[in-house]
Amino acid sequence: MPSSPPEPKSPELHPTARSFGTEATRYDRARPRYPEALVQRIAATSPGPDLLDVGTGTGIVARQFQAAGCRVLGVEVDARMAELARLSGVETEVAAFEEWEPAGRAFDAVVSAQAWHWVDAVAGAAKAARALRPGGRLTLFWNVFQPPPKVTEAFVEVHDRVLPDIPNLWTRPALDTYSPLFAEAADGIRQAGGAFGEPEEWRYEWEHPYTRDEWLDLLPTHGRTNGLPPARLTELLTATGAAIDALGGEFTVGYTTVAITSERAAS
């Protein structure tokens, strides 16, 4: 199912924000990476190489920025995720971003991949402004996926049958589900005391093929599934696997990576 965007608030108010560490290794293995064109664009439009990654998780996008020549510091609320990030070579501090302190440090870019919806949009933008050098860039981005129509229809049926008490997000386009989140992020930037210019939206379209096993590996890392009791998760995985088998055992997912971005004002 699509990872449902909750109301943007502090991670202190959302236990789910601290729950992904239970599947940290799977998360690092199964979650998709981010478009290289986006990574390169952020690196190229920043005034220097020092980058702060908010909600770094296991360091997936941080490692992509390191490969692009950036010096990366991660901030992550879940200590288990942060430990994996450190083991992969990403310096990471454990804190909710609203409570994290730059302590005199300054950065050329602040990014957040698939995590800003756990941060208060206004307080987070204000904190990012404190951490950025003038001319630095704040970029908040998400991978939004949409399987082909026949696969989506099968997932709707599986969800209704196995999880009838949980809202079925497969019944609407994923971008429609995420669009309020993008608007919230942009509004938070606008309300950050004039620290930023008018936010822009960047979009990148791409595809990723999945086998049955690869999809079943990914599914437990999403917010609506990682908190399911083991028996219900097993039932969901079994039914989903059977549905994919009936469709040929593999499929290609369309992804749209949406970035909300703005430059730090010069003063």
mmCIF file of N, CA and C in Angstrom, residues 3-108:
data_model
loop_
_atom_site.group_PDB
_atom_site.id
_atom_site.type_symbol
_atom_site.label_atom_id
_atom_site.label_comp_id
_atom_site.label_asym_id
_atom_site.label_seq_id
_atom_site.Cartn_x
_atom_site.Cartn_y
_atom_site.Cartn_z
ATOM 1 N N SER A 3 2.658 4.436 1.301
ATOM 2 C CA SER A 3 2.969 4.869 2.660
ATOM 3 C C SER A 3 2.188 6.139 2.911
ATOM 4 N N SER A 4 1.219 6.084 3.805
ATOM 5 C CA SER A 4 0.259 7.168 3.961
ATOM 6 C C SER A 4 0.884 8.357 4.652
ATOM 7 N N PRO A 5 0.749 9.565 4.097
ATOM 8 C CA PRO A 5 1.302 10.745 4.754
ATOM 9 C C PRO A 5 0.439 11.181 5.919
ATOM 10 N N PRO A 6 0.940 11.163 7.151
ATOM 11 C CA PRO A 6 0.183 11.645 8.288
ATOM 12 C C PRO A 6 0.188 13.160 8.323
ATOM 13 N N GLU A 7 -0.573 13.735 9.252
ATOM 14 C CA GLU A 7 -0.526 15.176 9.454
ATOM 15 C C GLU A 7 0.880 15.556 9.898
ATOM 16 N N PRO A 8 1.504 16.579 9.285
ATOM 17 C CA PRO A 8 2.868 16.961 9.653
ATOM 18 C C PRO A 8 2.920 17.515 11.081
ATOM 19 N N LYS A 9 3.554 16.776 11.979
ATOM 20 C CA LYS A 9 3.708 17.193 13.366
ATOM 21 C C LYS A 9 5.029 16.667 13.869
ATOM 22 N N SER A 10 5.383 17.075 15.070
ATOM 23 C CA SER A 10 6.631 16.614 15.654
ATOM 24 C C SER A 10 6.628 15.107 15.809
ATOM 25 N N PRO A 11 7.781 14.436 15.575
ATOM 26 C CA PRO A 11 7.876 13.005 15.808
ATOM 27 C C PRO A 11 7.534 12.619 17.240
ATOM 28 N N GLU A 12 7.662 13.549 18.181
ATOM 29 C CA GLU A 12 7.295 13.242 19.558
ATOM 30 C C GLU A 12 5.830 12.850 19.661
ATOM 31 N N LEU A 13 5.008 13.336 18.740
ATOM 32 C CA LEU A 13 3.580 13.066 18.773
ATOM 33 C C LEU A 13 3.200 11.855 17.930
ATOM 34 N N HIS A 14 4.159 11.261 17.230
ATOM 35 C CA HIS A 14 3.868 10.170 16.318
ATOM 36 C C HIS A 14 4.775 8.988 16.608
ATOM 37 N N PRO A 15 4.298 7.994 17.377
ATOM 38 C CA PRO A 15 5.130 6.815 17.631
ATOM 39 C C PRO A 15 5.579 6.123 16.352
ATOM 40 N N THR A 16 4.776 6.223 15.275
ATOM 41 C CA THR A 16 5.179 5.582 14.024
ATOM 42 C C THR A 16 6.519 6.105 13.543
ATOM 43 N N ALA A 17 6.805 7.388 13.796
ATOM 44 C CA ALA A 17 8.074 7.962 13.348
ATOM 45 C C ALA A 17 9.256 7.262 13.989
ATOM 46 N N ARG A 18 9.046 6.669 15.154
ATOM 47 C CA ARG A 18 10.115 5.963 15.859
ATOM 48 C C ARG A 18 10.041 4.449 15.662
ATOM 49 N N SER A 19 9.097 3.988 14.838
ATOM 50 C CA SER A 19 8.872 2.552 14.714
ATOM 51 C C SER A 19 9.637 1.908 13.574
ATOM 52 N N PHE A 20 10.172 2.704 12.655
ATOM 53 C CA PHE A 20 10.787 2.109 11.470
ATOM 54 C C PHE A 20 12.060 1.349 11.811
ATOM 55 N N GLY A 21 12.654 1.641 12.955
ATOM 56 C CA GLY A 21 13.866 0.940 13.353
ATOM 57 C C GLY A 21 13.663 -0.539 13.589
ATOM 58 N N THR A 22 12.419 -0.969 13.807
ATOM 59 C CA THR A 22 12.160 -2.402 13.975
ATOM 60 C C THR A 22 12.448 -3.172 12.683
ATOM 61 N N GLU A 23 12.430 -2.465 11.561
ATOM 62 C CA GLU A 23 12.710 -3.078 10.261
ATOM 63 C C GLU A 23 13.873 -2.358 9.578
ATOM 64 N N ALA A 24 14.843 -1.890 10.361
ATOM 65 C CA ALA A 24 15.889 -1.034 9.816
ATOM 66 C C ALA A 24 16.672 -1.713 8.698
ATOM 67 N N THR A 25 17.075 -2.956 8.890
ATOM 68 C CA THR A 25 17.864 -3.646 7.868
ATOM 69 C C THR A 25 17.050 -3.855 6.606
ATOM 70 N N ARG A 26 15.798 -4.287 6.779
ATOM 71 C CA ARG A 26 14.918 -4.458 5.614
ATOM 72 C C ARG A 26 14.692 -3.124 4.915
ATOM 73 N N TYR A 27 14.481 -2.066 5.704
ATOM 74 C CA TYR A 27 14.255 -0.729 5.149
ATOM 75 C C TYR A 27 15.424 -0.315 4.259
ATOM 76 N N ASP A 28 16.625 -0.517 4.758
ATOM 77 C CA ASP A 28 17.807 -0.120 3.998
ATOM 78 C C ASP A 28 17.945 -0.949 2.721
ATOM 79 N N ARG A 29 17.541 -2.197 2.798
ATOM 80 C CA ARG A 29 17.663 -3.096 1.646
ATOM 81 C C ARG A 29 16.567 -2.856 0.607
ATOM 82 N N ALA A 30 15.337 -2.639 1.069
ATOM 83 C CA ALA A 30 14.196 -2.684 0.154
ATOM 84 C C ALA A 30 13.730 -1.330 -0.349
ATOM 85 N N ARG A 31 13.921 -0.285 0.436
ATOM 86 C CA ARG A 31 13.407 1.019 0.011
ATOM 87 C C ARG A 31 14.144 1.517 -1.231
ATOM 88 N N PRO A 32 13.419 2.098 -2.185
ATOM 89 C CA PRO A 32 14.075 2.578 -3.404
ATOM 90 C C PRO A 32 14.971 3.771 -3.138
ATOM 91 N N ARG A 33 15.942 3.954 -4.007
ATOM 92 C CA ARG A 33 16.807 5.121 -3.945
ATOM 93 C C ARG A 33 16.108 6.298 -4.619
ATOM 94 N N TYR A 34 16.811 7.401 -4.741
ATOM 95 C CA TYR A 34 16.214 8.627 -5.271
ATOM 96 C C TYR A 34 16.882 8.995 -6.591
ATOM 97 N N PRO A 35 16.181 9.713 -7.476
ATOM 98 C CA PRO A 35 16.735 9.998 -8.797
ATOM 99 C C PRO A 35 18.092 10.694 -8.724
ATOM 100 N N GLU A 36 19.042 10.172 -9.464
ATOM 101 C CA GLU A 36 20.372 10.757 -9.458
ATOM 102 C C GLU A 36 20.335 12.189 -9.973
ATOM 103 N N ALA A 37 19.404 12.478 -10.894
ATOM 104 C CA ALA A 37 19.290 13.841 -11.417
ATOM 105 C C ALA A 37 18.907 14.825 -10.312
ATOM 106 N N LEU A 38 18.071 14.408 -9.385
ATOM 107 C CA LEU A 38 17.696 15.271 -8.260
ATOM 108 C C LEU A 38 18.888 15.487 -7.338
ATOM 109 N N VAL A 39 19.600 14.414 -7.007
ATOM 110 C CA VAL A 39 20.768 14.520 -6.131
ATOM 111 C C VAL A 39 21.791 15.481 -6.740
ATOM 112 N N GLN A 40 22.067 15.315 -8.024
ATOM 113 C CA GLN A 40 23.050 16.164 -8.684
ATOM 114 C C GLN A 40 22.578 17.616 -8.762
ATOM 115 N N ARG A 41 21.287 17.819 -8.959
ATOM 116 C CA ARG A 41 20.758 19.186 -9.048
ATOM 117 C C ARG A 41 20.888 19.911 -7.714
ATOM 118 N N ILE A 42 20.585 19.222 -6.617
ATOM 119 C CA ILE A 42 20.721 19.828 -5.295
ATOM 120 C C ILE A 42 22.180 20.161 -5.021
ATOM 121 N N ALA A 43 23.070 19.215 -5.323
ATOM 122 C CA ALA A 43 24.500 19.452 -5.093
ATOM 123 C C ALA A 43 24.997 20.630 -5.936
ATOM 124 N N ALA A 44 24.521 20.719 -7.164
ATOM 125 C CA ALA A 44 25.011 21.759 -8.074
ATOM 126 C C ALA A 44 24.477 23.142 -7.726
ATOM 127 N N THR A 45 23.280 23.215 -7.131
ATOM 128 C CA THR A 45 22.679 24.518 -6.825
ATOM 129 C C THR A 45 22.951 24.973 -5.404
ATOM 130 N N SER A 46 23.732 24.208 -4.650
ATOM 131 C CA SER A 46 24.114 24.603 -3.295
ATOM 132 C C SER A 46 25.442 25.354 -3.350
ATOM 133 N N PRO A 47 25.639 26.316 -2.455
ATOM 134 C CA PRO A 47 26.880 27.114 -2.509
ATOM 135 C C PRO A 47 28.122 26.374 -2.054
ATOM 136 N N GLY A 48 27.979 25.204 -1.505
ATOM 137 C CA GLY A 48 29.120 24.429 -1.037
ATOM 138 C C GLY A 48 28.714 22.991 -0.773
ATOM 139 N N PRO A 49 29.617 22.162 -0.243
ATOM 140 C CA PRO A 49 29.372 20.722 -0.127
ATOM 141 C C PRO A 49 28.774 20.253 1.200
ATOM 142 N N ASP A 50 28.591 21.157 2.169
ATOM 143 C CA ASP A 50 28.134 20.724 3.492
ATOM 144 C C ASP A 50 26.620 20.575 3.514
ATOM 145 N N LEU A 51 26.155 19.347 3.785
ATOM 146 C CA LEU A 51 24.732 19.019 3.662
ATOM 147 C C LEU A 51 24.219 18.379 4.939
ATOM 148 N N LEU A 52 23.029 18.793 5.360
ATOM 149 C CA LEU A 52 22.342 18.227 6.515
ATOM 150 C C LEU A 52 21.149 17.426 6.014
ATOM 151 N N ASP A 53 21.090 16.151 6.419
ATOM 152 C CA ASP A 53 20.017 15.255 5.987
ATOM 153 C C ASP A 53 19.085 15.000 7.163
ATOM 154 N N VAL A 54 17.870 15.537 7.085
ATOM 155 C CA VAL A 54 16.893 15.443 8.179
ATOM 156 C C VAL A 54 16.062 14.183 8.002
ATOM 157 N N GLY A 55 16.001 13.367 9.069
ATOM 158 C CA GLY A 55 15.320 12.079 8.963
ATOM 159 C C GLY A 55 16.121 11.144 8.074
ATOM 160 N N THR A 56 17.409 11.073 8.355
ATOM 161 C CA THR A 56 18.316 10.331 7.467
ATOM 162 C C THR A 56 18.038 8.849 7.411
ATOM 163 N N GLY A 57 17.297 8.313 8.399
ATOM 164 C CA GLY A 57 16.991 6.888 8.392
ATOM 165 C C GLY A 57 18.259 6.068 8.442
ATOM 166 N N THR A 58 18.383 5.130 7.519
ATOM 167 C CA THR A 58 19.573 4.282 7.473
ATOM 168 C C THR A 58 20.652 4.882 6.580
ATOM 169 N N GLY A 59 20.427 6.094 6.074
ATOM 170 C CA GLY A 59 21.435 6.775 5.282
ATOM 171 C C GLY A 59 21.314 6.553 3.786
ATOM 172 N N ILE A 60 20.140 6.166 3.310
ATOM 173 C CA ILE A 60 19.990 5.837 1.888
ATOM 174 C C ILE A 60 20.359 7.029 1.013
ATOM 175 N N VAL A 61 19.667 8.167 1.202
ATOM 176 C CA VAL A 61 19.964 9.303 0.328
ATOM 177 C C VAL A 61 21.269 9.992 0.746
ATOM 178 N N ALA A 62 21.625 9.896 2.027
ATOM 179 C CA ALA A 62 22.894 10.483 2.479
ATOM 180 C C ALA A 62 24.066 9.885 1.716
ATOM 181 N N ARG A 63 24.033 8.574 1.491
ATOM 182 C CA ARG A 63 25.116 7.924 0.746
ATOM 183 C C ARG A 63 25.131 8.382 -0.718
ATOM 184 N N GLN A 64 23.948 8.645 -1.268
ATOM 185 C CA GLN A 64 23.901 9.168 -2.634
ATOM 186 C C GLN A 64 24.551 10.552 -2.703
ATOM 187 N N PHE A 65 24.301 11.380 -1.690
ATOM 188 C CA PHE A 65 24.922 12.708 -1.674
ATOM 189 C C PHE A 65 26.421 12.614 -1.413
ATOM 190 N N GLN A 66 26.834 11.683 -0.581
ATOM 191 C CA GLN A 66 28.272 11.487 -0.390
ATOM 192 C C GLN A 66 28.941 11.114 -1.707
ATOM 193 N N ALA A 67 28.304 10.250 -2.475
ATOM 194 C CA ALA A 67 28.865 9.854 -3.767
ATOM 195 C C ALA A 67 28.931 11.028 -4.737
ATOM 196 N N ALA A 68 28.060 12.036 -4.514
ATOM 197 C CA ALA A 68 28.061 13.240 -5.354
ATOM 198 C C ALA A 68 29.063 14.278 -4.864
ATOM 199 N N GLY A 69 29.824 13.958 -3.814
ATOM 200 C CA GLY A 69 30.868 14.847 -3.336
ATOM 201 C C GLY A 69 30.490 15.693 -2.138
ATOM 202 N N CYS A 70 29.347 15.434 -1.519
ATOM 203 C CA CYS A 70 28.914 16.237 -0.369
ATOM 204 C C CYS A 70 29.464 15.658 0.936
ATOM 205 N N ARG A 71 29.645 16.547 1.918
ATOM 206 C CA ARG A 71 29.935 16.149 3.293
ATOM 207 C C ARG A 71 28.608 16.164 4.040
ATOM 208 N N VAL A 72 28.170 15.008 4.546
ATOM 209 C CA VAL A 72 26.812 14.850 5.043
ATOM 210 C C VAL A 72 26.795 14.604 6.549
ATOM 211 N N LEU A 73 25.918 15.335 7.233
ATOM 212 C CA LEU A 73 25.559 15.038 8.620
ATOM 213 C C LEU A 73 24.090 14.658 8.634
ATOM 214 N N GLY A 74 23.773 13.527 9.254
ATOM 215 C CA GLY A 74 22.391 13.097 9.364
ATOM 216 C C GLY A 74 21.822 13.413 10.735
ATOM 217 N N VAL A 75 20.514 13.679 10.766
ATOM 218 C CA VAL A 75 19.755 13.803 12.013
ATOM 219 C C VAL A 75 18.613 12.802 11.924
ATOM 220 N N GLU A 76 18.491 11.933 12.912
ATOM 221 C CA GLU A 76 17.506 10.852 12.856
ATOM 222 C C GLU A 76 16.921 10.611 14.245
ATOM 223 N N VAL A 77 15.604 10.503 14.319
ATOM 224 C CA VAL A 77 14.930 10.354 15.608
ATOM 225 C C VAL A 77 15.029 8.938 16.164
ATOM 226 N N ASP A 78 15.204 7.928 15.310
ATOM 227 C CA ASP A 78 15.231 6.529 15.736
ATOM 228 C C ASP A 78 16.679 6.061 15.850
ATOM 229 N N ALA A 79 17.096 5.714 17.061
ATOM 230 C CA ALA A 79 18.494 5.349 17.302
ATOM 231 C C ALA A 79 18.911 4.108 16.523
ATOM 232 N N ARG A 80 17.969 3.190 16.274
ATOM 233 C CA ARG A 80 18.317 1.963 15.539
ATOM 234 C C ARG A 80 18.616 2.281 14.075
ATOM 235 N N MET A 81 17.816 3.173 13.493
ATOM 236 C CA MET A 81 18.087 3.595 12.118
ATOM 237 C C MET A 81 19.409 4.354 12.059
ATOM 238 N N ALA A 82 19.628 5.230 13.048
ATOM 239 C CA ALA A 82 20.845 6.032 13.069
ATOM 240 C C ALA A 82 22.086 5.156 13.157
ATOM 241 N N GLU A 83 22.016 4.071 13.909
ATOM 242 C CA GLU A 83 23.178 3.189 14.038
ATOM 243 C C GLU A 83 23.524 2.542 12.700
ATOM 244 N N LEU A 84 22.510 2.146 11.942
ATOM 245 C CA LEU A 84 22.780 1.585 10.615
ATOM 246 C C LEU A 84 23.400 2.638 9.700
ATOM 247 N N ALA A 85 22.897 3.864 9.800
ATOM 248 C CA ALA A 85 23.480 4.937 8.986
ATOM 249 C C ALA A 85 24.954 5.125 9.318
ATOM 250 N N ARG A 86 25.271 5.136 10.611
ATOM 251 C CA ARG A 86 26.667 5.298 11.018
ATOM 252 C C ARG A 86 27.532 4.156 10.493
ATOM 253 N N LEU A 87 26.997 2.930 10.580
ATOM 254 C CA LEU A 87 27.762 1.775 10.115
ATOM 255 C C LEU A 87 28.032 1.848 8.614
ATOM 256 N N SER A 88 27.159 2.556 7.887
ATOM 257 C CA SER A 88 27.357 2.689 6.441
ATOM 258 C C SER A 88 28.219 3.898 6.083
ATOM 259 N N GLY A 89 28.699 4.621 7.114
ATOM 260 C CA GLY A 89 29.619 5.722 6.860
ATOM 261 C C GLY A 89 29.010 7.103 6.909
ATOM 262 N N VAL A 90 27.788 7.222 7.446
ATOM 263 C CA VAL A 90 27.121 8.523 7.537
ATOM 264 C C VAL A 90 27.138 8.990 8.997
ATOM 265 N N GLU A 91 27.830 10.080 9.276
ATOM 266 C CA GLU A 91 27.809 10.653 10.624
ATOM 267 C C GLU A 91 26.380 11.073 10.944
ATOM 268 N N THR A 92 25.840 10.589 12.064
ATOM 269 C CA THR A 92 24.425 10.802 12.359
ATOM 270 C C THR A 92 24.227 11.120 13.833
ATOM 271 N N GLU A 93 23.420 12.145 14.109
ATOM 272 C CA GLU A 93 23.051 12.516 15.474
ATOM 273 C C GLU A 93 21.593 12.139 15.710
ATOM 274 N N VAL A 94 21.293 11.642 16.907
ATOM 275 C CA VAL A 94 19.945 11.179 17.236
ATOM 276 C C VAL A 94 19.169 12.298 17.912
ATOM 277 N N ALA A 95 18.116 12.750 17.252
ATOM 278 C CA ALA A 95 17.264 13.807 17.794
ATOM 279 C C ALA A 95 16.070 13.990 16.888
ATOM 280 N N ALA A 96 14.961 14.485 17.471
ATOM 281 C CA ALA A 96 13.893 15.048 16.652
ATOM 282 C C ALA A 96 14.409 16.376 16.103
ATOM 283 N N PHE A 97 14.146 16.666 14.841
ATOM 284 C CA PHE A 97 14.759 17.832 14.216
ATOM 285 C C PHE A 97 14.368 19.124 14.922
ATOM 286 N N GLU A 98 13.134 19.207 15.414
ATOM 287 C CA GLU A 98 12.716 20.423 16.100
ATOM 288 C C GLU A 98 13.547 20.681 17.353
ATOM 289 N N GLU A 99 14.117 19.619 17.941
ATOM 290 C CA GLU A 99 14.893 19.741 19.174
ATOM 291 C C GLU A 99 16.406 19.757 18.912
ATOM 292 N N TRP A 100 16.798 19.404 17.706
ATOM 293 C CA TRP A 100 18.224 19.362 17.358
ATOM 294 C C TRP A 100 18.782 20.780 17.293
ATOM 295 N N GLU A 101 20.057 20.927 17.705
ATOM 296 C CA GLU A 101 20.686 22.247 17.692
ATOM 297 C C GLU A 101 21.875 22.275 16.738
ATOM 298 N N PRO A 102 21.940 23.271 15.858
ATOM 299 C CA PRO A 102 23.103 23.383 14.972
ATOM 300 C C PRO A 102 24.412 23.612 15.719
ATOM 301 N N ALA A 103 24.332 24.218 16.911
ATOM 302 C CA ALA A 103 25.525 24.444 17.747
ATOM 303 C C ALA A 103 26.627 25.163 16.979
ATOM 304 N N GLY A 104 26.236 26.207 16.268
ATOM 305 C CA GLY A 104 27.205 27.012 15.551
ATOM 306 C C GLY A 104 27.598 26.482 14.190
ATOM 307 N N ARG A 105 27.134 25.291 13.837
ATOM 308 C CA ARG A 105 27.468 24.729 12.531
ATOM 309 C C ARG A 105 26.556 25.313 11.460
ATOM 310 N N ALA A 106 27.062 25.410 10.243
ATOM 311 C CA ALA A 106 26.283 25.942 9.124
ATOM 312 C C ALA A 106 26.426 25.013 7.930
ATOM 313 N N PHE A 107 25.371 24.948 7.125
ATOM 314 C CA PHE A 107 25.313 24.010 6.011
ATOM 315 C C PHE A 107 24.925 24.736 4.729
ATOM 316 N N ASP A 108 25.320 24.137 3.615
ATOM 317 C CA ASP A 108 25.000 24.698 2.300
ATOM 318 C C ASP A 108 23.684 24.152 1.757
#
